Amino acid sequence: MTQSAINGQGTTRRAVVTAAGVAGLAATLAACGKDDSGDSDSGSAGSAQDAGGSQPSQPSQSAEGGQSAGGDGMELAKTSQIPEGGGMVFKDHKVVVTQPKAGEFKAFSSICTHQGCSVGDVTGGTINCPCHQSKFDITDGSVKGGPAQKPLPGAQIKVRGSSIWMA
């Protein structure tokens, strides 16, 4: 030990190592706590409120490629992208949006009720699971075929103008 460490006037090696460890831990915890989504309420379903059908004034681009409207959800697609009598699967959002008849849009969970696979596509009036060939009706999510016994649960969407938004 140096003379200054013995007299209590200097910094010991143990103090330096401890301080460096604490600083590193603090930086790691700060990085782990960071919310990259920018939406502190992203985990609560159905918390978005309809703003009377008005478009958000300045939506921001999200990491998923859709537009974020703050607390109003995430833009999934344009209504013109969802084929009449068909639909589109949004795997990142775990939702499938269908258009059973012109101008009528429905949404369901994209997780198959048989064994939890993600549904693959929407063709021939059904939402189709590639894992075990379960088929669900595009109108109400009911089982049309395959081993699944329960319908797909409904999901919340909002149609505003020509856009479909997650609620």
PDB file of C-alpha atoms in Angstrom:
ATOM      1  CA  MET A   1       0.000   0.000   0.000  1.00  0.00           C
ATOM      2  CA  THR A   2       1.119   3.521  -0.660  1.00  0.00           C
ATOM      3  CA  GLN A   3       1.707   5.975   2.153  1.00  0.00           C
ATOM      4  CA  SER A   4      -1.338   8.072   1.164  1.00  0.00           C
ATOM      5  CA  ALA A   5      -3.652   5.022   1.230  1.00  0.00           C
ATOM      6  CA  ILE A   6      -2.432   4.113   4.704  1.00  0.00           C
ATOM      7  CA  ASN A   7      -3.062   7.640   5.964  1.00  0.00           C
ATOM      8  CA  GLY A   8      -6.587   7.685   4.440  1.00  0.00           C
ATOM      9  CA  GLN A   9      -5.704  10.478   2.022  1.00  0.00           C
ATOM     10  CA  GLY A  10      -5.749   8.529  -1.257  1.00  0.00           C
ATOM     11  CA  THR A  11      -7.973   6.179  -3.203  1.00  0.00           C
ATOM     12  CA  THR A  12      -7.480   2.463  -2.725  1.00  0.00           C
ATOM     13  CA  ARG A  13      -7.507   0.036  -5.604  1.00  0.00           C
ATOM     14  CA  ARG A  14     -10.637  -1.588  -4.124  1.00  0.00           C
ATOM     15  CA  ALA A  15     -12.501   1.748  -4.165  1.00  0.00           C
ATOM     16  CA  VAL A  16     -11.570   2.357  -7.810  1.00  0.00           C
ATOM     17  CA  VAL A  17     -12.692  -1.132  -8.885  1.00  0.00           C
ATOM     18  CA  THR A  18     -15.932  -0.835  -6.895  1.00  0.00           C
ATOM     19  CA  ALA A  19     -16.714   2.581  -8.405  1.00  0.00           C
ATOM     20  CA  ALA A  20     -16.083   1.272 -11.929  1.00  0.00           C
ATOM     21  CA  GLY A  21     -18.360  -1.704 -11.288  1.00  0.00           C
ATOM     22  CA  VAL A  22     -21.160   0.485  -9.938  1.00  0.00           C
ATOM     23  CA  ALA A  23     -20.891   2.838 -12.946  1.00  0.00           C
ATOM     24  CA  GLY A  24     -21.053  -0.109 -15.359  1.00  0.00           C
ATOM     25  CA  LEU A  25     -24.066  -1.588 -13.573  1.00  0.00           C
ATOM     26  CA  ALA A  26     -25.872   1.760 -13.655  1.00  0.00           C
ATOM     27  CA  ALA A  27     -25.267   2.096 -17.401  1.00  0.00           C
ATOM     28  CA  THR A  28     -26.498  -1.443 -18.027  1.00  0.00           C
ATOM     29  CA  LEU A  29     -29.666  -0.928 -15.977  1.00  0.00           C
ATOM     30  CA  ALA A  30     -30.379   2.360 -17.734  1.00  0.00           C
ATOM     31  CA  ALA A  31     -30.082   0.678 -21.138  1.00  0.00           C
ATOM     32  CA  CYS A  32     -32.335  -2.218 -20.083  1.00  0.00           C
ATOM     33  CA  GLY A  33     -35.014   0.156 -18.862  1.00  0.00           C
ATOM     34  CA  LYS A  34     -35.121   2.142 -22.094  1.00  0.00           C
ATOM     35  CA  ASP A  35     -38.430   1.853 -24.006  1.00  0.00           C
ATOM     36  CA  ASP A  36     -37.595   2.036 -27.720  1.00  0.00           C
ATOM     37  CA  SER A  37     -41.260   2.012 -28.740  1.00  0.00           C
ATOM     38  CA  GLY A  38     -41.878   5.509 -27.434  1.00  0.00           C
ATOM     39  CA  ASP A  39     -45.288   4.297 -26.249  1.00  0.00           C
ATOM     40  CA  SER A  40     -45.469   3.747 -22.526  1.00  0.00           C
ATOM     41  CA  ASP A  41     -48.944   2.203 -22.881  1.00  0.00           C
ATOM     42  CA  SER A  42     -48.086  -0.269 -25.646  1.00  0.00           C
ATOM     43  CA  GLY A  43     -49.036  -3.329 -23.621  1.00  0.00           C
ATOM     44  CA  SER A  44     -52.653  -2.418 -22.862  1.00  0.00           C
ATOM     45  CA  ALA A  45     -55.202  -3.567 -25.400  1.00  0.00           C
ATOM     46  CA  GLY A  46     -58.232  -1.414 -26.066  1.00  0.00           C
ATOM     47  CA  SER A  47     -56.848   1.682 -24.357  1.00  0.00           C
ATOM     48  CA  ALA A  48     -56.952   3.798 -27.494  1.00  0.00           C
ATOM     49  CA  GLN A  49     -59.898   6.101 -27.910  1.00  0.00           C
ATOM     50  CA  ASP A  50     -61.492   7.113 -31.173  1.00  0.00           C
ATOM     51  CA  ALA A  51     -60.907  10.775 -31.886  1.00  0.00           C
ATOM     52  CA  GLY A  52     -64.254  11.164 -33.608  1.00  0.00           C
ATOM     53  CA  GLY A  53     -62.947   9.769 -36.882  1.00  0.00           C
ATOM     54  CA  SER A  54     -60.449  12.567 -37.340  1.00  0.00           C
ATOM     55  CA  GLN A  55     -57.005  11.867 -38.696  1.00  0.00           C
ATOM     56  CA  PRO A  56     -54.049  12.501 -36.395  1.00  0.00           C
ATOM     57  CA  SER A  57     -52.392  15.813 -37.126  1.00  0.00           C
ATOM     58  CA  GLN A  58     -48.802  14.589 -37.390  1.00  0.00           C
ATOM     59  CA  PRO A  59     -48.297  10.820 -37.262  1.00  0.00           C
ATOM     60  CA  SER A  60     -44.744   9.608 -36.811  1.00  0.00           C
ATOM     61  CA  GLN A  61     -43.095   6.715 -38.637  1.00  0.00           C
ATOM     62  CA  SER A  62     -42.771   3.597 -36.479  1.00  0.00           C
ATOM     63  CA  ALA A  63     -40.166   0.843 -36.450  1.00  0.00           C
ATOM     64  CA  GLU A  64     -42.710  -1.557 -37.968  1.00  0.00           C
ATOM     65  CA  GLY A  65     -43.191   0.686 -40.989  1.00  0.00           C
ATOM     66  CA  GLY A  66     -46.694   1.852 -40.094  1.00  0.00           C
ATOM     67  CA  GLN A  67     -47.542   5.239 -38.737  1.00  0.00           C
ATOM     68  CA  SER A  68     -48.020   5.852 -35.054  1.00  0.00           C
ATOM     69  CA  ALA A  69     -50.771   8.164 -33.962  1.00  0.00           C
ATOM     70  CA  GLY A  70     -49.602   8.563 -30.399  1.00  0.00           C
ATOM     71  CA  GLY A  71     -52.240   6.978 -28.160  1.00  0.00           C
ATOM     72  CA  ASP A  72     -54.510   6.167 -31.106  1.00  0.00           C
ATOM     73  CA  GLY A  73     -52.738   2.973 -32.186  1.00  0.00           C
ATOM     74  CA  MET A  74     -50.722   1.931 -35.202  1.00  0.00           C
ATOM     75  CA  GLU A  75     -51.696   2.200 -38.852  1.00  0.00           C
ATOM     76  CA  LEU A  76     -51.729  -1.343 -40.242  1.00  0.00           C
ATOM     77  CA  ALA A  77     -52.754  -0.843 -43.861  1.00  0.00           C
ATOM     78  CA  LYS A  78     -54.817   1.077 -46.326  1.00  0.00           C
ATOM     79  CA  THR A  79     -58.319  -0.273 -46.858  1.00  0.00           C
ATOM     80  CA  SER A  80     -57.450  -0.843 -50.524  1.00  0.00           C
ATOM     81  CA  GLN A  81     -54.757  -3.363 -49.486  1.00  0.00           C
ATOM     82  CA  ILE A  82     -57.299  -5.741 -47.894  1.00  0.00           C
ATOM     83  CA  PRO A  83     -58.997  -7.697 -50.696  1.00  0.00           C
ATOM     84  CA  GLU A  84     -62.761  -8.060 -50.636  1.00  0.00           C
ATOM     85  CA  GLY A  85     -63.584 -11.642 -49.618  1.00  0.00           C
ATOM     86  CA  GLY A  86     -60.041 -12.064 -48.278  1.00  0.00           C
ATOM     87  CA  GLY A  87     -57.652 -10.544 -45.822  1.00  0.00           C
ATOM     88  CA  MET A  88     -54.105  -9.904 -44.715  1.00  0.00           C
ATOM     89  CA  VAL A  89     -52.023 -11.322 -41.839  1.00  0.00           C
ATOM     90  CA  PHE A  90     -49.921  -8.879 -39.781  1.00  0.00           C
ATOM     91  CA  LYS A  91     -47.570 -11.275 -37.959  1.00  0.00           C
ATOM     92  CA  ASP A  92     -45.678  -8.513 -36.121  1.00  0.00           C
ATOM     93  CA  HIS A  93     -48.952  -7.340 -34.567  1.00  0.00           C
ATOM     94  CA  LYS A  94     -50.449 -10.849 -34.164  1.00  0.00           C
ATOM     95  CA  VAL A  95     -53.602  -9.827 -35.987  1.00  0.00           C
ATOM     96  CA  VAL A  96     -55.359 -10.733 -39.220  1.00  0.00           C
ATOM     97  CA  VAL A  97     -57.652  -8.213 -40.918  1.00  0.00           C
ATOM     98  CA  THR A  98     -60.393  -9.384 -43.282  1.00  0.00           C
ATOM     99  CA  GLN A  99     -62.927  -7.733 -45.574  1.00  0.00           C
ATOM    100  CA  PRO A 100     -65.850 -10.202 -45.815  1.00  0.00           C
ATOM    101  CA  LYS A 101     -67.841  -7.789 -47.995  1.00  0.00           C
ATOM    102  CA  ALA A 102     -67.111  -4.406 -49.494  1.00  0.00           C
ATOM    103  CA  GLY A 103     -66.363  -1.822 -46.812  1.00  0.00           C
ATOM    104  CA  GLU A 104     -66.749  -4.253 -43.869  1.00  0.00           C
ATOM    105  CA  PHE A 105     -63.494  -4.901 -42.024  1.00  0.00           C
ATOM    106  CA  LYS A 106     -62.990  -7.465 -39.259  1.00  0.00           C
ATOM    107  CA  ALA A 107     -59.954  -8.331 -37.172  1.00  0.00           C
ATOM    108  CA  PHE A 108     -58.958 -11.472 -35.297  1.00  0.00           C
ATOM    109  CA  SER A 109     -55.967 -12.821 -33.434  1.00  0.00           C
ATOM    110  CA  SER A 110     -53.528 -14.397 -35.885  1.00  0.00           C
ATOM    111  CA  ILE A 111     -52.628 -17.100 -33.342  1.00  0.00           C
ATOM    112  CA  CYS A 112     -54.321 -20.415 -34.143  1.00  0.00           C
ATOM    113  CA  THR A 113     -56.415 -21.749 -31.274  1.00  0.00           C
ATOM    114  CA  HIS A 114     -55.257 -25.326 -31.959  1.00  0.00           C
ATOM    115  CA  GLN A 115     -51.596 -25.207 -30.941  1.00  0.00           C
ATOM    116  CA  GLY A 116     -50.580 -21.555 -31.093  1.00  0.00           C
ATOM    117  CA  CYS A 117     -49.087 -21.379 -34.590  1.00  0.00           C
ATOM    118  CA  SER A 118     -49.362 -18.130 -36.518  1.00  0.00           C
ATOM    119  CA  VAL A 119     -51.934 -18.300 -39.302  1.00  0.00           C
ATOM    120  CA  GLY A 120     -50.354 -18.105 -42.732  1.00  0.00           C
ATOM    121  CA  ASP A 121     -52.786 -16.573 -45.188  1.00  0.00           C
ATOM    122  CA  VAL A 122     -56.354 -15.691 -46.078  1.00  0.00           C
ATOM    123  CA  THR A 123     -57.720 -17.408 -49.194  1.00  0.00           C
ATOM    124  CA  GLY A 124     -61.020 -18.875 -50.321  1.00  0.00           C
ATOM    125  CA  GLY A 125     -62.988 -17.114 -47.595  1.00  0.00           C
ATOM    126  CA  THR A 126     -60.955 -18.637 -44.770  1.00  0.00           C
ATOM    127  CA  ILE A 127     -58.036 -17.724 -42.531  1.00  0.00           C
ATOM    128  CA  ASN A 128     -55.632 -20.648 -42.873  1.00  0.00           C
ATOM    129  CA  CYS A 129     -53.127 -22.109 -40.417  1.00  0.00           C
ATOM    130  CA  PRO A 130     -50.202 -23.871 -42.125  1.00  0.00           C
ATOM    131  CA  CYS A 131     -49.279 -26.041 -39.117  1.00  0.00           C
ATOM    132  CA  HIS A 132     -52.252 -28.420 -39.019  1.00  0.00           C
ATOM    133  CA  GLN A 133     -54.561 -26.987 -41.710  1.00  0.00           C
ATOM    134  CA  SER A 134     -57.147 -25.400 -39.403  1.00  0.00           C
ATOM    135  CA  LYS A 135     -59.415 -22.963 -41.237  1.00  0.00           C
ATOM    136  CA  PHE A 136     -61.378 -20.061 -39.780  1.00  0.00           C
ATOM    137  CA  ASP A 137     -64.237 -18.006 -41.280  1.00  0.00           C
ATOM    138  CA  ILE A 138     -63.265 -14.464 -42.363  1.00  0.00           C
ATOM    139  CA  THR A 139     -66.587 -13.077 -41.091  1.00  0.00           C
ATOM    140  CA  ASP A 140     -66.596 -14.218 -37.469  1.00  0.00           C
ATOM    141  CA  GLY A 141     -63.411 -16.271 -36.887  1.00  0.00           C
ATOM    142  CA  SER A 142     -65.382 -19.489 -36.374  1.00  0.00           C
ATOM    143  CA  VAL A 143     -63.775 -22.843 -37.142  1.00  0.00           C
ATOM    144  CA  LYS A 144     -64.452 -24.022 -40.709  1.00  0.00           C
ATOM    145  CA  GLY A 145     -62.139 -27.053 -40.699  1.00  0.00           C
ATOM    146  CA  GLY A 146     -59.123 -28.776 -39.222  1.00  0.00           C
ATOM    147  CA  PRO A 147     -58.252 -29.764 -35.691  1.00  0.00           C
ATOM    148  CA  ALA A 148     -58.969 -26.375 -34.055  1.00  0.00           C
ATOM    149  CA  GLN A 149     -62.059 -26.443 -31.827  1.00  0.00           C
ATOM    150  CA  LYS A 150     -62.275 -22.786 -30.789  1.00  0.00           C
ATOM    151  CA  PRO A 151     -62.760 -19.704 -33.001  1.00  0.00           C
ATOM    152  CA  LEU A 152     -60.105 -17.036 -33.406  1.00  0.00           C
ATOM    153  CA  PRO A 153     -60.671 -14.297 -30.823  1.00  0.00           C
ATOM    154  CA  GLY A 154     -61.662 -10.913 -32.191  1.00  0.00           C
ATOM    155  CA  ALA A 155     -59.174  -8.035 -32.227  1.00  0.00           C
ATOM    156  CA  GLN A 156     -59.759  -4.295 -32.105  1.00  0.00           C
ATOM    157  CA  ILE A 157     -59.191  -2.150 -35.184  1.00  0.00           C
ATOM    158  CA  LYS A 158     -60.501   1.212 -36.329  1.00  0.00           C
ATOM    159  CA  VAL A 159     -61.126   2.330 -39.879  1.00  0.00           C
ATOM    160  CA  ARG A 160     -60.473   6.036 -40.378  1.00  0.00           C
ATOM    161  CA  GLY A 161     -60.874   7.275 -43.887  1.00  0.00           C
ATOM    162  CA  SER A 162     -58.822   4.960 -46.073  1.00  0.00           C
ATOM    163  CA  SER A 163     -56.643   3.627 -43.216  1.00  0.00           C
ATOM    164  CA  ILE A 164     -56.982   0.684 -40.851  1.00  0.00           C
ATOM    165  CA  TRP A 165     -55.535   1.260 -37.393  1.00  0.00           C
ATOM    166  CA  MET A 166     -54.801  -0.998 -34.426  1.00  0.00           C
ATOM    167  CA  ALA A 167     -56.991   0.160 -31.551  1.00  0.00           C
TER     168      ALA A 167
END
